């Protein structure tokens, strides 16, 4: 299938082949505007007994055909171009089935080239199984053993700036050669290895790895310490993903022949659409996709894109690991009732072993939402440590800098500069009430100042990411109109500076709502309010904090801005930043119930 | 999707079980097609490449990497013994001589003039693959392994830990609701797979180790006991490599949950028979559940086995289901109605539900995702 010209693109069918479900969406140009019109899904068929991904794709598309009444397939052939009532102009797809793209990366120094290599692989949509560096604390034989055990889909090797030392990167290449690693798929094939390190080491690397691996050499991803150049290596990863990984996966050869644009790894497509949106609007954003097994976090701050994957933080398969990593106390702090530790542990493990079950009772739901807050928080912590400025860079210091001892490699994630949070994944997209999704994200991320929040309605960001690669306008129109559900905005002053005093005044707000209505009031520490501000509406917000708080304009300074509305509204959050939770159990439960009541979170709960 | 429920675990008195027994890397298959094998029969063998050791020779000798070849006494491909001299310098006064000794017996893999490292490889480690269950070899996959087939009982658990084992089945409780307590694990259970009822706990684990039990099976266990048994909090259900002294399979879930009557009765009917068991669990796409297989003795029965494929059809009215989540976790009921439309449930969400009738006539509404079909 070829890419039609922009004008001739009227009907698109797009699929995302996930590890369990293949999701198809139909996008049509309606009155000159692109809209997502129908969707269908079917189990993914990568594994036995089918072992052919196209079966699931055809089934999902068949569901779209049934619902839309549009004939898309003639047997296994796509009807193109689109005509009245039948056919499509293009078929596109993403994939994370069969475990997605699994990579190992290696770089000379842990905090420098190894970290750049990790960012590069993550940005290309990979799950990074291990990051190896000459100074990672492991002995040579331990590294070799690890490489051998992992069986990744490919290895990205970096190290050394151009013209710098070759010793370290050659040492890593020697380890890789000694391990003689085999690829995960296609046992008869050599493992793809990309070398994106010191140009001067290419000859040596070719000698060591050339005979044993499918070696590809590309531009150095850290040509000088002060600059990362991840693009060329990312492109090579995508090429090899198509040539080696996809070509070995069951049925993908056929699927690649059907698509009008190269198949993208799902997270790469999501990253692309996030970057497109941030660029078009000139905003900073954080996107999160919390799944059953893993949580992906994407961010664009100051135009710099980052992605991280928390491989064992999720709401079903990995839910028990959320408890293990967060600790019981951190989970319990969000549970608005008393529960025995043994009972909570058993419930969480039962969810882990039967991951497709859903909470039937309110307390089960509240436990899941408590775990979600912790999974989101932990995943952002991990993201923060990866989304940093470059480490090891020499900085010119002025006299003023001498008083501010900041090192290189500072996290790019500044919640006070955050404009938008986009949440997706079942627990956020399918919460019984949207207000629950909004508070889960506010509690987990604790945004400061004014921040808009949204959820992805049916997780169509992967599809839109590929669509953006061939027709950016179509992708952004669907993103705005059908993909995003704006929840509203959150205004949260940071503070208090120093010790918190219960009930102390945080400041005064004035909100000018559409239609001339004005809401005014005082906020005390620990208070939350919800003002009605519907989707598509905006409000003038003004907040005058007391001197121990900062709403975005400085401590004690008046803050003015415009807030975006949504299906929940405008949340005024005076619970403090960092968020202050009472330590005493009874008092905490009472407080949580109060906040839940203020946002109408659990209307069925007794007493709330 | 039409199938928004969990297919039941397989519990069947007679089926055809096929196991692909594959080497991790190519090797030698030791049995022929149609050969009869026992669980402990070695069916294939291979040699895993030896571990690699690194020796930083240049640091020890105080030389630069480019000089290393001049100091080496061995070359790539040579066999070396432990403490054999790999390289040495030649000072004028022999008292200052420095020798680089081999930390292992093996062979020289590489000598690098860039990093100055010497890589040594240990001898290959033999790996033997057993048949895991009594049966017959139905297919030989040259250099890879075999397919073993047996007719017999097949019982899937919901979660397990520990690897493959085998032994005689011993039921140590009087009924499916009775917990397995330490006093019920007796010395004659050494080498056996001991079946309990609703629960197995920490005291029982200790006793099982003392006695030398091969495996334990019960309805449920507490997560807190599991944590103490493993020594860590299990984060993700990917198991099978644990070494706790026995293999453990639970059939229902976490907590104290009576074993399903059908499962318990089947175990009881098979008491004294040799069984094979694996605790390996992998709850991801491509789910793997722990299992107990009880092969029939040769010539014991000639009838055709039951359908070997787990049924994954749609739920039907009148079907027996088990609830697999609170608030009715572990209870059995019959499907009374399957309303098509989404219904609200107590959590506030709308989902596809079913009406089920428990013993005693109580009728409840349950999300379809929260039941599993009791098969067979």
Short mmCIF file of N, CA and C in Angstrom, two decimals, chain A residues 90-245:
data_model
loop_
_atom_site.label_atom_id
_atom_site.label_comp_id
_atom_site.label_asym_id
_atom_site.label_seq_id
_atom_site.Cartn_x
_atom_site.Cartn_y
_atom_site.Cartn_z
N UNK A 90 -5.50 4.20 3.41
CA UNK A 90 -4.22 3.67 3.92
C UNK A 90 -4.46 2.82 5.16
N UNK A 91 -3.60 1.83 5.36
CA UNK A 91 -3.59 1.05 6.59
C UNK A 91 -2.24 1.27 7.27
N UNK A 92 -2.28 1.61 8.57
CA UNK A 92 -1.03 1.82 9.31
C UNK A 92 -1.10 1.04 10.62
N UNK A 93 0.06 0.75 11.20
CA UNK A 93 0.05 -0.06 12.43
C UNK A 93 1.26 0.20 13.33
N UNK A 94 1.03 -0.01 14.61
CA UNK A 94 2.12 -0.04 15.58
C UNK A 94 2.12 -1.43 16.22
N UNK A 95 3.17 -1.73 16.95
CA UNK A 95 3.22 -3.05 17.58
C UNK A 95 4.04 -3.05 18.85
N UNK A 96 3.51 -3.71 19.85
CA UNK A 96 4.31 -4.01 21.05
C UNK A 96 4.09 -5.46 21.43
N UNK A 97 3.54 -6.22 20.49
CA UNK A 97 3.24 -7.63 20.78
C UNK A 97 4.52 -8.43 20.94
N UNK A 98 4.40 -9.54 21.61
CA UNK A 98 5.55 -10.43 21.81
C UNK A 98 6.63 -9.80 22.65
N UNK A 99 6.24 -8.89 23.54
CA UNK A 99 7.22 -8.29 24.44
C UNK A 99 7.84 -7.02 23.91
N UNK A 100 7.38 -6.52 22.76
CA UNK A 100 7.91 -5.26 22.23
C UNK A 100 9.35 -5.41 21.77
N UNK A 101 10.04 -4.30 21.71
CA UNK A 101 11.43 -4.28 21.28
C UNK A 101 12.32 -4.30 22.53
N UNK A 102 13.06 -5.37 22.71
CA UNK A 102 13.86 -5.52 23.93
C UNK A 102 15.34 -5.32 23.59
N UNK A 103 15.93 -4.35 24.27
CA UNK A 103 17.32 -4.00 23.94
C UNK A 103 18.22 -3.99 25.17
N UNK A 104 19.48 -4.19 24.89
CA UNK A 104 20.50 -3.96 25.90
C UNK A 104 21.37 -2.83 25.39
N UNK A 105 21.75 -1.91 26.25
CA UNK A 105 22.62 -0.82 25.78
C UNK A 105 23.91 -0.82 26.60
N UNK A 106 24.94 -0.32 25.98
CA UNK A 106 26.23 -0.24 26.66
C UNK A 106 26.92 1.05 26.28
N UNK A 107 27.60 1.62 27.23
CA UNK A 107 28.34 2.86 26.97
C UNK A 107 29.54 2.90 27.89
N UNK A 108 30.54 3.72 27.55
CA UNK A 108 31.79 3.71 28.30
C UNK A 108 31.56 4.10 29.76
N UNK A 109 30.91 5.22 29.99
CA UNK A 109 30.74 5.71 31.36
C UNK A 109 29.26 5.77 31.69
N UNK A 110 28.94 5.25 32.88
CA UNK A 110 27.56 5.08 33.28
C UNK A 110 26.72 6.36 33.16
N UNK A 111 27.21 7.45 33.74
CA UNK A 111 26.42 8.68 33.75
C UNK A 111 26.50 9.46 32.46
N UNK A 112 27.31 9.03 31.53
CA UNK A 112 27.48 9.82 30.30
C UNK A 112 27.03 9.03 29.07
N UNK A 113 27.95 8.38 28.35
CA UNK A 113 27.52 7.73 27.10
C UNK A 113 26.53 6.60 27.33
N UNK A 114 26.67 5.87 28.45
CA UNK A 114 25.73 4.77 28.70
C UNK A 114 24.33 5.34 28.89
N UNK A 115 24.25 6.47 29.58
CA UNK A 115 22.94 7.09 29.81
C UNK A 115 22.37 7.64 28.50
N UNK A 116 23.24 8.21 27.67
CA UNK A 116 22.78 8.70 26.36
C UNK A 116 22.26 7.54 25.52
N UNK A 117 22.96 6.41 25.57
CA UNK A 117 22.52 5.23 24.81
C UNK A 117 21.17 4.75 25.33
N UNK A 118 20.99 4.82 26.63
CA UNK A 118 19.72 4.41 27.22
C UNK A 118 18.59 5.33 26.75
N UNK A 119 18.84 6.64 26.77
CA UNK A 119 17.82 7.59 26.31
C UNK A 119 17.49 7.33 24.84
N UNK A 120 18.52 7.02 24.07
CA UNK A 120 18.34 6.78 22.64
C UNK A 120 17.42 5.57 22.42
N UNK A 121 17.70 4.48 23.11
CA UNK A 121 16.91 3.26 22.93
C UNK A 121 15.49 3.45 23.42
N UNK A 122 15.34 4.13 24.55
CA UNK A 122 13.99 4.36 25.08
C UNK A 122 13.18 5.22 24.12
N UNK A 123 13.83 6.24 23.57
CA UNK A 123 13.14 7.12 22.63
C UNK A 123 12.71 6.39 21.39
N UNK A 124 13.43 5.32 21.05
CA UNK A 124 13.07 4.53 19.87
C UNK A 124 11.99 3.51 20.20
N UNK A 125 11.54 3.51 21.44
CA UNK A 125 10.43 2.64 21.81
C UNK A 125 10.83 1.33 22.42
N UNK A 126 12.08 1.22 22.85
CA UNK A 126 12.55 -0.07 23.36
C UNK A 126 12.33 -0.22 24.86
N UNK A 127 12.29 -1.47 25.29
CA UNK A 127 12.41 -1.79 26.70
C UNK A 127 13.90 -2.05 26.92
N UNK A 128 14.51 -1.30 27.81
CA UNK A 128 15.95 -1.47 28.03
C UNK A 128 16.15 -2.50 29.14
N UNK A 129 16.70 -3.64 28.76
CA UNK A 129 16.83 -4.75 29.72
C UNK A 129 18.02 -4.55 30.66
N UNK A 130 19.04 -3.90 30.18
CA UNK A 130 20.20 -3.66 31.03
C UNK A 130 21.02 -2.53 30.43
N UNK A 131 21.66 -1.77 31.31
CA UNK A 131 22.56 -0.70 30.87
C UNK A 131 23.95 -1.07 31.37
N UNK A 132 24.85 -1.29 30.45
CA UNK A 132 26.17 -1.76 30.83
C UNK A 132 27.19 -0.62 30.64
N UNK A 133 28.10 -0.49 31.56
CA UNK A 133 29.15 0.53 31.43
C UNK A 133 30.42 -0.01 32.07
N UNK A 134 31.55 0.54 31.65
CA UNK A 134 32.80 0.03 32.21
C UNK A 134 32.85 0.29 33.71
N UNK A 135 32.16 1.32 34.17
CA UNK A 135 32.21 1.64 35.60
C UNK A 135 30.91 1.32 36.32
N UNK A 136 30.19 0.27 35.87
CA UNK A 136 28.91 -0.02 36.53
C UNK A 136 29.05 -0.93 37.74
N UNK A 137 30.28 -1.20 38.14
CA UNK A 137 30.48 -1.95 39.38
C UNK A 137 30.51 -3.45 39.19
N UNK A 138 30.24 -3.94 37.99
CA UNK A 138 30.26 -5.38 37.77
C UNK A 138 31.60 -5.82 37.21
N UNK A 139 32.00 -7.00 37.58
CA UNK A 139 33.24 -7.55 37.04
C UNK A 139 33.01 -7.96 35.58
N UNK A 140 34.11 -8.06 34.85
CA UNK A 140 34.00 -8.42 33.44
C UNK A 140 33.20 -9.69 33.21
N UNK A 141 33.51 -10.74 33.98
CA UNK A 141 32.81 -12.00 33.75
C UNK A 141 31.33 -11.90 34.09
N UNK A 142 31.00 -11.02 35.04
CA UNK A 142 29.57 -10.84 35.38
C UNK A 142 28.84 -10.19 34.21
N UNK A 143 29.51 -9.25 33.57
CA UNK A 143 28.89 -8.59 32.42
C UNK A 143 28.67 -9.60 31.30
N UNK A 144 29.67 -10.40 31.05
CA UNK A 144 29.57 -11.38 29.96
C UNK A 144 28.42 -12.35 30.23
N UNK A 145 28.34 -12.82 31.48
CA UNK A 145 27.29 -13.76 31.85
C UNK A 145 25.91 -13.11 31.65
N UNK A 146 25.82 -11.86 32.03
CA UNK A 146 24.55 -11.12 31.92
C UNK A 146 24.14 -10.97 30.45
N UNK A 147 25.09 -10.60 29.60
CA UNK A 147 24.78 -10.43 28.17
C UNK A 147 24.26 -11.75 27.62
N UNK A 148 24.89 -12.84 28.04
CA UNK A 148 24.51 -14.14 27.50
C UNK A 148 23.11 -14.53 27.95
N UNK A 149 22.80 -14.23 29.21
CA UNK A 149 21.47 -14.60 29.73
C UNK A 149 20.34 -13.82 29.08
N UNK A 150 20.60 -12.55 28.74
CA UNK A 150 19.49 -11.66 28.40
C UNK A 150 18.78 -12.00 27.10
N UNK A 151 19.50 -12.38 26.09
CA UNK A 151 18.93 -12.62 24.76
C UNK A 151 18.05 -11.44 24.30
N UNK A 152 18.66 -10.27 24.13
CA UNK A 152 17.87 -9.12 23.67
C UNK A 152 17.58 -9.23 22.17
N UNK A 153 16.76 -8.31 21.69
CA UNK A 153 16.51 -8.24 20.24
C UNK A 153 17.68 -7.57 19.54
N UNK A 154 18.28 -6.61 20.23
CA UNK A 154 19.47 -5.97 19.66
C UNK A 154 20.25 -5.26 20.76
N UNK A 155 21.49 -4.93 20.43
CA UNK A 155 22.35 -4.22 21.40
C UNK A 155 22.78 -2.90 20.77
N UNK A 156 22.72 -1.85 21.58
CA UNK A 156 23.26 -0.56 21.15
C UNK A 156 24.53 -0.31 21.94
N UNK A 157 25.63 -0.16 21.23
CA UNK A 157 26.92 0.07 21.88
C UNK A 157 27.39 1.47 21.56
N UNK A 158 27.69 2.19 22.62
CA UNK A 158 28.22 3.54 22.43
C UNK A 158 29.47 3.68 23.29
N UNK A 159 30.09 4.84 23.25
CA UNK A 159 31.23 5.05 24.12
C UNK A 159 32.29 5.91 23.48
N UNK A 160 32.75 6.85 24.25
CA UNK A 160 33.80 7.75 23.78
C UNK A 160 33.26 8.84 22.89
N UNK A 161 33.79 10.03 23.08
CA UNK A 161 33.46 11.10 22.15
C UNK A 161 34.34 10.92 20.93
N UNK A 162 33.97 11.52 19.82
CA UNK A 162 34.78 11.36 18.61
C UNK A 162 36.19 11.90 18.86
N UNK A 163 37.18 11.07 18.59
CA UNK A 163 38.56 11.48 18.81
C UNK A 163 39.06 11.20 20.22
N UNK A 164 38.17 10.74 21.10
CA UNK A 164 38.56 10.46 22.48
C UNK A 164 39.09 9.03 22.62
N UNK A 165 39.05 8.54 23.84
CA UNK A 165 39.63 7.21 24.11
C UNK A 165 38.83 6.09 23.44
N UNK A 166 39.55 5.07 23.00
CA UNK A 166 38.87 3.92 22.39
C UNK A 166 38.87 2.71 23.34
N UNK A 167 39.69 2.79 24.37
CA UNK A 167 39.90 1.60 25.22
C UNK A 167 38.59 1.09 25.82
N UNK A 168 37.82 1.98 26.40
CA UNK A 168 36.62 1.52 27.13
C UNK A 168 35.61 0.86 26.21
N UNK A 169 35.40 1.47 25.08
CA UNK A 169 34.37 0.92 24.19
C UNK A 169 34.84 -0.40 23.57
N UNK A 170 36.14 -0.52 23.33
CA UNK A 170 36.67 -1.79 22.81
C UNK A 170 36.52 -2.88 23.87
N UNK A 171 36.73 -2.50 25.11
CA UNK A 171 36.56 -3.47 26.21
C UNK A 171 35.13 -4.01 26.22
N UNK A 172 34.17 -3.11 26.06
CA UNK A 172 32.77 -3.56 26.05
C UNK A 172 32.49 -4.46 24.85
N UNK A 173 33.08 -4.10 23.70
CA UNK A 173 32.89 -4.93 22.51
C UNK A 173 33.48 -6.32 22.73
N UNK A 174 34.60 -6.37 23.44
CA UNK A 174 35.21 -7.67 23.73
C UNK A 174 34.29 -8.52 24.60
N UNK A 175 33.63 -7.88 25.55
CA UNK A 175 32.69 -8.62 26.40
C UNK A 175 31.53 -9.16 25.56
N UNK A 176 31.03 -8.30 24.69
CA UNK A 176 29.89 -8.73 23.86
C UNK A 176 30.30 -9.92 22.99
N UNK A 177 31.49 -9.82 22.40
CA UNK A 177 31.96 -10.90 21.53
C UNK A 177 32.15 -12.19 22.34
N UNK A 178 32.69 -12.06 23.55
CA UNK A 178 32.93 -13.25 24.38
C UNK A 178 31.61 -13.91 24.78
N UNK A 179 30.60 -13.09 24.97
CA UNK A 179 29.30 -13.65 25.38
C UNK A 179 28.63 -14.37 24.22
N UNK A 180 29.00 -14.00 23.01
CA UNK A 180 28.42 -14.59 21.81
C UNK A 180 26.90 -14.65 21.91
N UNK A 181 26.25 -13.49 22.10
CA UNK A 181 24.82 -13.50 22.41
C UNK A 181 23.96 -13.91 21.21
N UNK A 182 22.85 -14.57 21.52
CA UNK A 182 21.92 -14.99 20.48
C UNK A 182 20.68 -14.11 20.56
N UNK A 183 20.09 -13.80 19.41
CA UNK A 183 18.87 -12.98 19.47
C UNK A 183 17.70 -13.78 20.04
N UNK A 184 16.71 -13.04 20.55
CA UNK A 184 15.54 -13.66 21.17
C UNK A 184 14.72 -14.41 20.13
N UNK A 185 14.59 -13.81 18.95
CA UNK A 185 13.80 -14.43 17.89
C UNK A 185 14.73 -14.86 16.77
N UNK A 186 14.42 -15.95 16.13
CA UNK A 186 15.20 -16.39 14.97
C UNK A 186 16.56 -16.92 15.39
N UNK A 187 16.60 -18.13 15.92
CA UNK A 187 17.85 -18.66 16.49
C UNK A 187 18.97 -18.80 15.47
N UNK A 188 18.62 -18.90 14.20
CA UNK A 188 19.66 -19.08 13.19
C UNK A 188 20.33 -17.78 12.77
N UNK A 189 19.90 -16.65 13.34
CA UNK A 189 20.40 -15.36 12.87
C UNK A 189 21.40 -14.76 13.86
N UNK A 190 22.24 -13.88 13.32
CA UNK A 190 23.17 -13.17 14.20
C UNK A 190 22.45 -12.02 14.87
N UNK A 191 22.91 -11.70 16.06
CA UNK A 191 22.28 -10.62 16.82
C UNK A 191 22.64 -9.25 16.22
N UNK A 192 21.63 -8.40 15.97
CA UNK A 192 21.96 -7.05 15.49
C UNK A 192 22.63 -6.23 16.59
N UNK A 193 23.75 -5.62 16.25
CA UNK A 193 24.44 -4.72 17.18
C UNK A 193 24.67 -3.40 16.44
N UNK A 194 24.29 -2.31 17.10
CA UNK A 194 24.54 -0.99 16.50
C UNK A 194 25.69 -0.35 17.25
N UNK A 195 26.69 0.08 16.52
CA UNK A 195 27.76 0.83 17.17
C UNK A 195 27.58 2.30 16.86
N UNK A 196 27.40 3.09 17.91
CA UNK A 196 27.21 4.54 17.75
C UNK A 196 28.13 5.24 18.73
N UNK A 197 29.41 4.93 18.63
CA UNK A 197 30.38 5.52 19.56
C UNK A 197 31.51 6.20 18.81
N UNK A 198 32.61 6.36 19.50
CA UNK A 198 33.79 7.06 18.99
C UNK A 198 34.14 6.59 17.57
N UNK A 199 34.18 7.56 16.67
CA UNK A 199 34.46 7.28 15.27
C UNK A 199 35.80 6.54 15.10
N UNK A 200 36.76 6.90 15.95
CA UNK A 200 38.09 6.30 15.83
C UNK A 200 38.13 4.83 16.21
N UNK A 201 37.08 4.34 16.87
CA UNK A 201 37.09 2.94 17.32
C UNK A 201 36.42 2.02 16.30
N UNK A 202 35.90 2.60 15.22
CA UNK A 202 35.11 1.78 14.29
C UNK A 202 35.85 0.57 13.75
N UNK A 203 37.12 0.78 13.38
CA UNK A 203 37.91 -0.31 12.80
C UNK A 203 38.03 -1.47 13.79
N UNK A 204 38.35 -1.13 15.03
CA UNK A 204 38.51 -2.16 16.07
C UNK A 204 37.18 -2.87 16.33
N UNK A 205 36.14 -2.10 16.39
CA UNK A 205 34.82 -2.69 16.68
C UNK A 205 34.44 -3.64 15.55
N UNK A 206 34.74 -3.23 14.32
CA UNK A 206 34.43 -4.08 13.17
C UNK A 206 35.20 -5.40 13.29
N UNK A 207 36.47 -5.32 13.68
CA UNK A 207 37.30 -6.54 13.83
C UNK A 207 36.73 -7.47 14.89
N UNK A 208 36.28 -6.89 15.99
CA UNK A 208 35.85 -7.72 17.13
C UNK A 208 34.43 -8.26 16.92
N UNK A 209 33.53 -7.37 16.52
CA UNK A 209 32.12 -7.78 16.46
C UNK A 209 31.64 -8.18 15.07
N UNK A 210 32.35 -7.69 14.05
CA UNK A 210 31.93 -7.97 12.67
C UNK A 210 31.70 -9.44 12.38
N UNK A 211 32.65 -10.32 12.75
CA UNK A 211 32.47 -11.73 12.41
C UNK A 211 31.39 -12.44 13.23
N UNK A 212 31.01 -11.89 14.39
CA UNK A 212 30.11 -12.63 15.28
C UNK A 212 28.70 -12.07 15.35
N UNK A 213 28.51 -10.84 14.91
CA UNK A 213 27.18 -10.23 15.06
C UNK A 213 26.78 -9.57 13.74
N UNK A 214 25.49 -9.18 13.66
CA UNK A 214 25.05 -8.39 12.51
C UNK A 214 25.32 -6.93 12.88
N UNK A 215 26.55 -6.50 12.64
CA UNK A 215 27.00 -5.18 13.11
C UNK A 215 26.60 -4.07 12.15
N UNK A 216 26.07 -2.99 12.72
CA UNK A 216 25.77 -1.78 11.95
C UNK A 216 26.50 -0.63 12.62
N UNK A 217 27.15 0.19 11.82
CA UNK A 217 27.86 1.33 12.41
C UNK A 217 27.16 2.61 11.99
N UNK A 218 26.90 3.47 12.98
CA UNK A 218 26.25 4.74 12.66
C UNK A 218 26.93 5.87 13.43
N UNK A 219 26.43 7.10 13.23
CA UNK A 219 27.10 8.26 13.86
C UNK A 219 27.12 8.14 15.38
N UNK A 220 28.15 8.71 15.96
CA UNK A 220 28.29 8.71 17.41
C UNK A 220 27.12 9.45 18.05
N UNK A 221 26.46 8.82 19.04
CA UNK A 221 25.33 9.49 19.67
C UNK A 221 25.76 10.52 20.70
N UNK A 222 27.05 10.58 21.00
CA UNK A 222 27.59 11.63 21.88
C UNK A 222 28.90 12.10 21.26
N UNK A 223 28.82 12.79 20.11
CA UNK A 223 30.08 13.15 19.40
C UNK A 223 30.99 14.04 20.24
N UNK A 224 30.38 14.94 21.01
CA UNK A 224 31.13 15.73 21.98
C UNK A 224 30.35 15.66 23.29
N UNK A 225 31.03 15.91 24.40
CA UNK A 225 30.36 15.76 25.69
C UNK A 225 29.14 16.67 25.83
N UNK A 226 29.23 17.84 25.19
CA UNK A 226 28.20 18.84 25.37
C UNK A 226 26.95 18.58 24.55
N UNK A 227 26.97 17.57 23.70
CA UNK A 227 25.83 17.40 22.80
C UNK A 227 25.52 15.92 22.57
N UNK A 228 24.23 15.63 22.62
CA UNK A 228 23.75 14.30 22.23
C UNK A 228 23.24 14.39 20.81
N UNK A 229 23.47 13.38 20.01
CA UNK A 229 22.90 13.33 18.66
C UNK A 229 22.25 11.96 18.51
N UNK A 230 21.04 11.85 19.06
CA UNK A 230 20.41 10.54 19.15
C UNK A 230 19.69 10.11 17.88
N UNK A 231 19.43 11.08 17.01
CA UNK A 231 18.62 10.81 15.82
C UNK A 231 19.13 9.67 14.95
N UNK A 232 20.39 9.71 14.47
CA UNK A 232 20.86 8.65 13.56
C UNK A 232 20.76 7.25 14.19
N UNK A 233 21.15 7.12 15.47
CA UNK A 233 21.09 5.79 16.10
C UNK A 233 19.63 5.35 16.27
N UNK A 234 18.76 6.31 16.60
CA UNK A 234 17.33 5.97 16.74
C UNK A 234 16.77 5.44 15.42
N UNK A 235 17.16 6.09 14.35
CA UNK A 235 16.68 5.63 13.04
C UNK A 235 17.18 4.23 12.73
N UNK A 236 18.45 3.98 13.07
CA UNK A 236 18.99 2.64 12.82
C UNK A 236 18.25 1.60 13.66
N UNK A 237 17.91 1.97 14.89
CA UNK A 237 17.15 1.04 15.75
C UNK A 237 15.82 0.70 15.07
N UNK A 238 15.17 1.74 14.55
CA UNK A 238 13.87 1.49 13.91
C UNK A 238 14.04 0.62 12.67
N UNK A 239 15.07 0.90 11.88
CA UNK A 239 15.32 0.08 10.68
C UNK A 239 15.55 -1.38 11.05
N UNK A 240 16.39 -1.58 12.07
CA UNK A 240 16.71 -2.96 12.46
C UNK A 240 15.52 -3.65 13.11
N UNK A 241 14.70 -2.85 13.79
CA UNK A 241 13.48 -3.38 14.37
C UNK A 241 12.61 -3.97 13.26
N UNK A 242 12.53 -3.26 12.14
CA UNK A 242 11.73 -3.74 11.01
C UNK A 242 12.41 -4.92 10.31
N UNK A 243 13.72 -4.78 10.08
CA UNK A 243 14.45 -5.79 9.29
C UNK A 243 14.64 -7.10 10.04
N UNK A 244 14.99 -6.99 11.32
CA UNK A 244 15.33 -8.20 12.06
C UNK A 244 14.21 -8.66 12.98
N UNK A 245 13.78 -7.75 13.88
CA UNK A 245 12.86 -8.18 14.93
C UNK A 245 11.48 -8.48 14.35
#
